[in-house]
Short mmCIF file of C-alpha atoms in Angstrom, two decimals:
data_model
loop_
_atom_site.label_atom_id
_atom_site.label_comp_id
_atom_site.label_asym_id
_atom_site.label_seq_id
_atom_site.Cartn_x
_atom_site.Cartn_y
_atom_site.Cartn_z
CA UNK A 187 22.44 49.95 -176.82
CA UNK A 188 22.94 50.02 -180.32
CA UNK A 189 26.58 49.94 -181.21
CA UNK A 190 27.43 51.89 -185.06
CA UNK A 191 30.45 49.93 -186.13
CA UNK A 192 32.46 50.86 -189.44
CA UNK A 193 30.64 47.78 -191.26
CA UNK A 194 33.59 47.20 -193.36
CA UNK A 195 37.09 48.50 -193.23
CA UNK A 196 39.15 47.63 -195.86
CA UNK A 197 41.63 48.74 -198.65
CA UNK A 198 40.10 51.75 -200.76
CA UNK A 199 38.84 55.33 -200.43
CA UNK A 200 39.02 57.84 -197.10
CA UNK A 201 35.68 58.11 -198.19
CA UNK A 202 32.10 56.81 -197.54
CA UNK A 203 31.70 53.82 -196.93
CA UNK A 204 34.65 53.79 -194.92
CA UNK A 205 34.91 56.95 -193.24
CA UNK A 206 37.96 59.42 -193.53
CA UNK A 207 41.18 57.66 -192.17
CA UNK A 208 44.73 59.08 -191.29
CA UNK A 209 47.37 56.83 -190.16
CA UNK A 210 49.29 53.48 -191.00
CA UNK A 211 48.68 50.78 -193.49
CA UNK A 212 50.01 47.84 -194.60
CA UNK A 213 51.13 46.99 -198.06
CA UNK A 214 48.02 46.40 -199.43
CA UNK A 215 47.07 49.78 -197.80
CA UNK A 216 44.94 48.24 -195.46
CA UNK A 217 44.69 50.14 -192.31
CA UNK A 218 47.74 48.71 -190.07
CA UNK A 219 48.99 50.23 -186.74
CA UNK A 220 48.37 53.92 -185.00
CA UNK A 221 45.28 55.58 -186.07
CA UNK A 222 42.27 57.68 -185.76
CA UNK A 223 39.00 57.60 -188.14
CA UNK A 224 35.77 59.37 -188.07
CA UNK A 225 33.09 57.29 -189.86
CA UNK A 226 30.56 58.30 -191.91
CA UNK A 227 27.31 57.74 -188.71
CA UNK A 228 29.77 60.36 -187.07
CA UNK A 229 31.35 58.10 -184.21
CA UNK A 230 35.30 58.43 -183.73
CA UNK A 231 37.70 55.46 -182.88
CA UNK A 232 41.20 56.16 -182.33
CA UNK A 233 43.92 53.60 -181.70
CA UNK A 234 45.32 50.45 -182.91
CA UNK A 235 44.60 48.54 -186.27
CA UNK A 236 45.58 45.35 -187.73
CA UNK A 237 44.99 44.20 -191.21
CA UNK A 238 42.15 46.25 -191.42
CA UNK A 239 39.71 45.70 -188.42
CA UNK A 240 40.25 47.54 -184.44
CA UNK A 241 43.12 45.20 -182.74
CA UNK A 242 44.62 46.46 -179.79
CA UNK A 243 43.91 49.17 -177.68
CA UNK A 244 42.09 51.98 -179.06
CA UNK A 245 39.11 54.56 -177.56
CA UNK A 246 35.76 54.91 -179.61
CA UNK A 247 33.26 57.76 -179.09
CA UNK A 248 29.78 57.00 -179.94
CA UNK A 249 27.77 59.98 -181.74
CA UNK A 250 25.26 59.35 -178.44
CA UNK A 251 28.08 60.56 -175.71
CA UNK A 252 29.30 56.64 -174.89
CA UNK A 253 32.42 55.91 -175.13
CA UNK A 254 34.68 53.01 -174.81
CA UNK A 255 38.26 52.71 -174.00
CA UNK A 256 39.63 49.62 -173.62
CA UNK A 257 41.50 46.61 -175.65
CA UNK A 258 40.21 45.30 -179.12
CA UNK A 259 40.13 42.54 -181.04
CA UNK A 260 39.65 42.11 -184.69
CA UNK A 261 36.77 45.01 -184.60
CA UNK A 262 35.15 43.68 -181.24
CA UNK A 263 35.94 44.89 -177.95
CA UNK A 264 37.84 41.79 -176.39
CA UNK A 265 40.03 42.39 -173.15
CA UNK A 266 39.81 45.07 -170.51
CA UNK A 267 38.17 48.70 -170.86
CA UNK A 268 35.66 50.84 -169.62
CA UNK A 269 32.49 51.95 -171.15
CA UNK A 270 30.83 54.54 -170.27
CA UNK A 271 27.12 55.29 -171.32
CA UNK A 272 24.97 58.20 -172.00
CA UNK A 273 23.21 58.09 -168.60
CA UNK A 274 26.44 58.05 -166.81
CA UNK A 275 26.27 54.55 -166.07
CA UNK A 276 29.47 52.99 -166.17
CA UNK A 277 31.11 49.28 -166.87
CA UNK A 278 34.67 48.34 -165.86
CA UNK A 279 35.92 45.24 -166.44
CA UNK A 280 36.48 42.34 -169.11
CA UNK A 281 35.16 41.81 -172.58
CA UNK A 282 34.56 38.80 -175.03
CA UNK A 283 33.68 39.09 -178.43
CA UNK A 284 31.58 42.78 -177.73
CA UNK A 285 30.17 41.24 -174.88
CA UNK A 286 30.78 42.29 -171.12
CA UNK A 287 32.42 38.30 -169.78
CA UNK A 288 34.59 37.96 -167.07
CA UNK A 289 35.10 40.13 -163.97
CA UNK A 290 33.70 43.72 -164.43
CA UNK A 291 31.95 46.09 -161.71
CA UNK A 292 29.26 48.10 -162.97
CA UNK A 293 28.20 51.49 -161.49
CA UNK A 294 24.57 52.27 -161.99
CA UNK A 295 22.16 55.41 -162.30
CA UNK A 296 20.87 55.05 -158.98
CA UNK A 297 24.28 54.22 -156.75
CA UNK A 298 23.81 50.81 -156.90
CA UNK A 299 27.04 49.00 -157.92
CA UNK A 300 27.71 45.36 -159.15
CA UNK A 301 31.12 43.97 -158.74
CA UNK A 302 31.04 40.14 -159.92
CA UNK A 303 31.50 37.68 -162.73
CA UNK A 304 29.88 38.13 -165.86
CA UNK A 305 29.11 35.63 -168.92
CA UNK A 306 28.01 37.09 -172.58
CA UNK A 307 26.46 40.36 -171.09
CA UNK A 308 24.83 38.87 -168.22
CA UNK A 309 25.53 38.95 -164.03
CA UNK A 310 26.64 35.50 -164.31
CA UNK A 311 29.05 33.58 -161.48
CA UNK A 312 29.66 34.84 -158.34
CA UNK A 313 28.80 38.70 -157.47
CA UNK A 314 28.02 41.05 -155.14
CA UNK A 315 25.30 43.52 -155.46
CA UNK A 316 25.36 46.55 -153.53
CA UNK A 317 22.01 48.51 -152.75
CA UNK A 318 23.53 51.78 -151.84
CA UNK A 319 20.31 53.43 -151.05
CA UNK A 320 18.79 50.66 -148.75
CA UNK A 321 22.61 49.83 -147.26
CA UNK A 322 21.96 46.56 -148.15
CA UNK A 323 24.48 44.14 -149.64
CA UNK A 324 23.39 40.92 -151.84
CA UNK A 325 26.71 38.21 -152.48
CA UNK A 326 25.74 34.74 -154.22
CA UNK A 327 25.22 32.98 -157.23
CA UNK A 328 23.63 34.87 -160.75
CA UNK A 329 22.27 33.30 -163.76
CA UNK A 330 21.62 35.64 -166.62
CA UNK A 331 21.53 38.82 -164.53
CA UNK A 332 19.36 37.00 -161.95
CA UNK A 333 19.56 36.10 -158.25
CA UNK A 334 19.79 32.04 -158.96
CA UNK A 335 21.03 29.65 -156.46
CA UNK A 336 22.90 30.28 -152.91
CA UNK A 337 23.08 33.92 -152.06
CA UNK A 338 23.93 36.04 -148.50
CA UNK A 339 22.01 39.11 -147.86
CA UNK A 340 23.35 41.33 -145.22
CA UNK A 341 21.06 43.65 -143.89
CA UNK A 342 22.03 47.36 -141.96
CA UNK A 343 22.53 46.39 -137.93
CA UNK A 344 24.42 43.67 -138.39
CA UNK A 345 22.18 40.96 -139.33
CA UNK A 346 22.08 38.55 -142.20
CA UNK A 347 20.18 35.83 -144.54
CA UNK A 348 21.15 32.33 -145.65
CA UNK A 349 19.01 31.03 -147.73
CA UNK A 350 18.49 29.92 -151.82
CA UNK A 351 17.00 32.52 -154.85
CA UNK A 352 15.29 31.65 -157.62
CA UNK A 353 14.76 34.45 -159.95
CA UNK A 354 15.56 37.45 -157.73
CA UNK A 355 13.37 35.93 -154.67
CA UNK A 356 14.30 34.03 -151.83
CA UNK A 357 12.44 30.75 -151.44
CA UNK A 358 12.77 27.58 -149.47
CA UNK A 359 14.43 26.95 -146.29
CA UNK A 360 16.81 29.59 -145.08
CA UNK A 361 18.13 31.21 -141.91
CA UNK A 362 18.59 34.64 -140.73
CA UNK A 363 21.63 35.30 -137.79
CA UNK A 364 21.17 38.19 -135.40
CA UNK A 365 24.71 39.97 -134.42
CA UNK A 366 26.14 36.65 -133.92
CA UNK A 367 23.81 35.91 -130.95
CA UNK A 368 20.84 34.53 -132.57
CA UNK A 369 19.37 32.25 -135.42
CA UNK A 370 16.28 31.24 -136.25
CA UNK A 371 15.41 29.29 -139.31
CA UNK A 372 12.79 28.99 -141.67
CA UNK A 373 11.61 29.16 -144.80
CA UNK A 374 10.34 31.42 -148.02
CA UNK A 375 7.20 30.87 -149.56
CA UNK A 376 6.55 32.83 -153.11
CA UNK A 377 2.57 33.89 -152.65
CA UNK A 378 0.70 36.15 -155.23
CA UNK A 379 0.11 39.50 -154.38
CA UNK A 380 -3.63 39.93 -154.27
CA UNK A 381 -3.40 43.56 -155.57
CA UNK A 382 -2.00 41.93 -159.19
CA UNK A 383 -4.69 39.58 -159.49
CA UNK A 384 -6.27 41.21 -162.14
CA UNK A 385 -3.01 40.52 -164.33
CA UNK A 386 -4.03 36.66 -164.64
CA UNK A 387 -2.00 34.08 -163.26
CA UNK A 388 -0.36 33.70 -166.56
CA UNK A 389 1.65 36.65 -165.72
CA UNK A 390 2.47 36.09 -162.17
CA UNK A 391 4.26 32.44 -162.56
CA UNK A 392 7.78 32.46 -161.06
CA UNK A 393 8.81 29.32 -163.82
CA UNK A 394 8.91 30.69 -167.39
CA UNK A 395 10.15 28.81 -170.18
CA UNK A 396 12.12 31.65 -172.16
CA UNK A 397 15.27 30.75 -170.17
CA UNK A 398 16.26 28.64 -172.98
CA UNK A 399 16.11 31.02 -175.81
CA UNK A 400 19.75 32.42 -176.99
CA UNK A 401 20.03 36.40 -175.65
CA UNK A 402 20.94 38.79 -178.22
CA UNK A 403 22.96 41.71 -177.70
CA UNK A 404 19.89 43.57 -178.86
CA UNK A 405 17.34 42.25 -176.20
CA UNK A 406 20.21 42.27 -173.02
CA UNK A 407 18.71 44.58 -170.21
CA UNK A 408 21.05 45.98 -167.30
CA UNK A 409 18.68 44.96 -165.03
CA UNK A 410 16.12 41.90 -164.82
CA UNK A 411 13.37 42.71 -162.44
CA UNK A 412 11.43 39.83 -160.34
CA UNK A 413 8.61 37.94 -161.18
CA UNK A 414 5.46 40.87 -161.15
CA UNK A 415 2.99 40.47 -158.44
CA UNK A 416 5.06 37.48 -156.66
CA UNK A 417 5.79 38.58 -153.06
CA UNK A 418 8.19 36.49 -150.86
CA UNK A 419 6.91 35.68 -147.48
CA UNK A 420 8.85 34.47 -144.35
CA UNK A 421 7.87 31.79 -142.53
CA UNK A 422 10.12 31.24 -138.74
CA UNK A 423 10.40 28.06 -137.48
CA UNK A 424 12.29 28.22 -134.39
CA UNK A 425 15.40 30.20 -133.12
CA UNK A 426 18.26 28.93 -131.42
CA UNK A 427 21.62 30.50 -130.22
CA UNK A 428 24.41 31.55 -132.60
CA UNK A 429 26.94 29.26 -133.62
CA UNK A 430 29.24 29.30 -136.66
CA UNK A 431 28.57 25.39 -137.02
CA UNK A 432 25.11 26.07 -138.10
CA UNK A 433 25.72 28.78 -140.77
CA UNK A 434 25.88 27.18 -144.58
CA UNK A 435 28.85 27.40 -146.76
CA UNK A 436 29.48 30.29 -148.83
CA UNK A 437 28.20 30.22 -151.89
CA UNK A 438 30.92 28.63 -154.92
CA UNK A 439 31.13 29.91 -158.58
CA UNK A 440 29.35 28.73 -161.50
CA UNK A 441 30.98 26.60 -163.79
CA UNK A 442 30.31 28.33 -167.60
CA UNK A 443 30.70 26.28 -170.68
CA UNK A 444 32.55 28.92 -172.54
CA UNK A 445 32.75 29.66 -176.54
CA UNK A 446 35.27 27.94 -177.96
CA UNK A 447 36.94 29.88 -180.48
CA UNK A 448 36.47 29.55 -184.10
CA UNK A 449 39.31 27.24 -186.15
CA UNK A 450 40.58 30.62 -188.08
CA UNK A 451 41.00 32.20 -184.40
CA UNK A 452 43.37 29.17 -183.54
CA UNK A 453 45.20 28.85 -186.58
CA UNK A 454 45.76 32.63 -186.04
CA UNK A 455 46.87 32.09 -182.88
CA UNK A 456 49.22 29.83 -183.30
CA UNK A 457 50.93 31.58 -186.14
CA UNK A 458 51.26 34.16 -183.19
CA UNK A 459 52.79 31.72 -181.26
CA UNK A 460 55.11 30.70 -183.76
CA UNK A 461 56.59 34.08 -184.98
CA UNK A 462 56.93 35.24 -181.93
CA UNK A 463 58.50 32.15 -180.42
CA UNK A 464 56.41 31.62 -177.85
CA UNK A 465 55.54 28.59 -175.96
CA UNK A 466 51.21 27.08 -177.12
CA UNK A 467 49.66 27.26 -173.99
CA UNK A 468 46.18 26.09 -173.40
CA UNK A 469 43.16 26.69 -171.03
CA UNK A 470 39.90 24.47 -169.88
CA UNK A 471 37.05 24.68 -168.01
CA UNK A 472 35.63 21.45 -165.95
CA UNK A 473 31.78 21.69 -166.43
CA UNK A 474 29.20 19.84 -164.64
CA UNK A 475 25.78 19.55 -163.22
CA UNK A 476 25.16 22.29 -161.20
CA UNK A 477 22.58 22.72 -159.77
CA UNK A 478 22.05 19.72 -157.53
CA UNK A 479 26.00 19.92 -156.34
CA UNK A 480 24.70 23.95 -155.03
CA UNK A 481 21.95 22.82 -153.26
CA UNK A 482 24.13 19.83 -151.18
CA UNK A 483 26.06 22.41 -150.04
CA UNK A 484 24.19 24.80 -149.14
CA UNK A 485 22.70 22.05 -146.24
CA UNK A 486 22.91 23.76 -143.33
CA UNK A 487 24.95 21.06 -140.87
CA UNK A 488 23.12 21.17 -138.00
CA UNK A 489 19.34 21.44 -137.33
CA UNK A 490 17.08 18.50 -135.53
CA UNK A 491 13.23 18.50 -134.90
CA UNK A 492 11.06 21.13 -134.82
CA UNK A 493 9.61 20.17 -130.96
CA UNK A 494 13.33 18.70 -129.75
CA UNK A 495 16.60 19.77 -129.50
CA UNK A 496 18.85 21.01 -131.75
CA UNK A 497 22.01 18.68 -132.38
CA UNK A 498 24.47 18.05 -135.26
CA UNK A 499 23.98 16.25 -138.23
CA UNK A 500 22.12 17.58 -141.62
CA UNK A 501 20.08 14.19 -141.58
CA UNK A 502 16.74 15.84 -140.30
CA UNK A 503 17.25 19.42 -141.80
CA UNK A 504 14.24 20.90 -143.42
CA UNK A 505 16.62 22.35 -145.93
CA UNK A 506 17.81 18.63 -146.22
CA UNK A 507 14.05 17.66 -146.29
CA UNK A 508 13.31 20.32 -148.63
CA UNK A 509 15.49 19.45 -151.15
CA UNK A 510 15.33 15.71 -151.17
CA UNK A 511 11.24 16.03 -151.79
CA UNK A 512 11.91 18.56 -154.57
CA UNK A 513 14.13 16.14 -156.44
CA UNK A 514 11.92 13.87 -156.50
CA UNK A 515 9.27 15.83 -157.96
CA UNK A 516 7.30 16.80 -154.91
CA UNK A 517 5.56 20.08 -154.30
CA UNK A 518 6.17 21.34 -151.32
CA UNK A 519 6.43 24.65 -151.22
CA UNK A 520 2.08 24.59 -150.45
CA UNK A 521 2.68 21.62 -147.64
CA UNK A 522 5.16 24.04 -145.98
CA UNK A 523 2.72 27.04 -145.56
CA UNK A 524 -0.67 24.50 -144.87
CA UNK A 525 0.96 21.84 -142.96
CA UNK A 526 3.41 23.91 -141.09
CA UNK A 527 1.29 26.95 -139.98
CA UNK A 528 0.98 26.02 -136.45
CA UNK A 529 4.02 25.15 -135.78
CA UNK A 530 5.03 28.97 -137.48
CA UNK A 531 6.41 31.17 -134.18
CA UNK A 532 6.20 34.53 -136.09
CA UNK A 533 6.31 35.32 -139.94
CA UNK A 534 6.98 38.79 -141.78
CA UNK A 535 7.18 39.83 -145.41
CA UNK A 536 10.57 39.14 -146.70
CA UNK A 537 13.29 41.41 -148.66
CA UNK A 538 14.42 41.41 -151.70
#
């Protein structure tokens, strides 16, 4: 959504470019403190100033019908507030430099609601997604608005997956519990939808290579859809009795290698610090490799071969299997579904 800001507020005129003002200023009649201002592409802020730019808390009505309410920071929304947009969609939550970052719950068109971490306008971190319509409920790990990495669906009646998501599909070895009296693993292959052939396999590739390229406020989308004509299919293995010794830990937050603020945001800061007399204080984040550290826990603990008994130990887990073959580079994602097809007692078409 495009955003009219009051490009430059400053000493001078009421008047275009600046918009008409009324309120405090400074001595060099900057504005400064309690005020209200209706710029000249007809959107109204009211609220706080501070040496000329939005600081504090202040609302500001778009000329569209959104509106934001909520804590600013020199001109960017920075802290807590609420946006609301023209389609009645709603964001609650924290912001970072105009950017939705932190924890925020977002209420959309259709019911749905996402309550989670977010990172620079993204479903990033740890989040629930709630499909109101379908009573289904999706809890795990996002990456850039996408299902990516350990996730929990819990389905109506009581019954659940375990499993791993790669761009908003399930895929690998998994499990699905039954009331807490059942559980039969598995595993997700991605297969093309026949119907989309005709779209060329260029379009239909689950890997894309954009991932890399810096997001823009402009291009962010609310919501990233999966991979077109890629259909997840479930493939059963065997199914033993419930036990809570067999279920995979929950999934853990992301670490996020955040922004580091500019040097005229620390020098500011500190001059804060100072005249108010307050004590420096200072925050980090620990970052690491991902990835690999999600996937060892997500092991499920105990699982032996497919024709013997069950008994502890992660040692001869597919999902142990599974992942030490894809680190090294193997494919086998087609060896499952080839190799594995007799030994399959039933298979359906998965859900999203």
């Amino acid at each position: 959504m495009a955003e009219g800001g009051e490009g430059g507020e400053g000493p001078g005129s009421d008047k275009y470019p600046f918009g008409e003002y009324i309120g405090a200023r400074d001595e060099n009649l900057d504005r400064h403190g309690y005020g209200s201002a209706l710029l000249p592409n007809g959107d109204i802020y009211e609220g706080n100033y501070r040496l000329g730019k939005r600081h504090g808390k202040g609302m500001y009505c778009f000329r569209n019908g959104a509106r934001y309410e909520g804590e600013w920071r020199k001109g960017l929304k920075h802290g807590f507030g609420t946006f609301c947009y023209p389609d009645a969609t709603k964001y609650v939550g924290q912001w970072r430099k105009d950017n939705k970052h932190g924890h925020g719950i977002y209420y959309y068109l259709n019911g749905d609601v996402y309550e989670g971490a977010w990172y620079k306008g993204w479903r990033h971190g740890l989040g629930t997604y709630s499909y109101i319509k379908e009573k289904v409920q999706h809890y795990g790990v996002w990456k850039n608005g996408r299902m990516e990495g350990a996730g929990i669906i819990t389905y109506p009646c009581d019954f659940r997956y375990h499993g791993y998501f790669k761009r908003n599909l399930p895929i690998g070895p998994g499990l699905f519990s039954f009331e807490e009296k059942w559980i039969q693993f598995g595993f997700y292959v991605n297969m093309r939808d026949p119907a989309f052939d005709y779209l060329g396999a260029e379009n239909l590739i689950v890997e894309q290579e954009s991932s890399d390229q810096e997001v823009t406020q402009e291009t962010v989308e609310e919501d990233r859809a999966s991979p077109p004509g890629i259909v997840p299919i479930w493939r059963a293995r065997h199914t033993v009795p419930y036990s809570q010794d067999l279920i995979p830990p929950d999934p853990v937050a992301v670490p996020i290698k955040d922004s580091e603020d500019s040097l005229l945001d620390i020098i500011d800061y500190l001059k804060q610090q100072y005249d108010s007399g307050g004590k420096k204080t200072q925050e980090g984040d620990e970052h690491e490799n991902y990835d690999e550290e999600q996937r060892r826990r997500f092991e499920i603990h105990s699982q032996g071969d497919l024709e013997g008994p069950v008994r502890p130990g992660p040692s001869n887990s597919p999902i142990s299997d599974y992942n030490e073959r894809e680190s090294q580079g193997e494919a086998v994602g087609d060896e499952y579904e080839a190799g594995d097809a007799s030994r399959v007692s039933f298979g359906g078409a998965g859900e999203e």
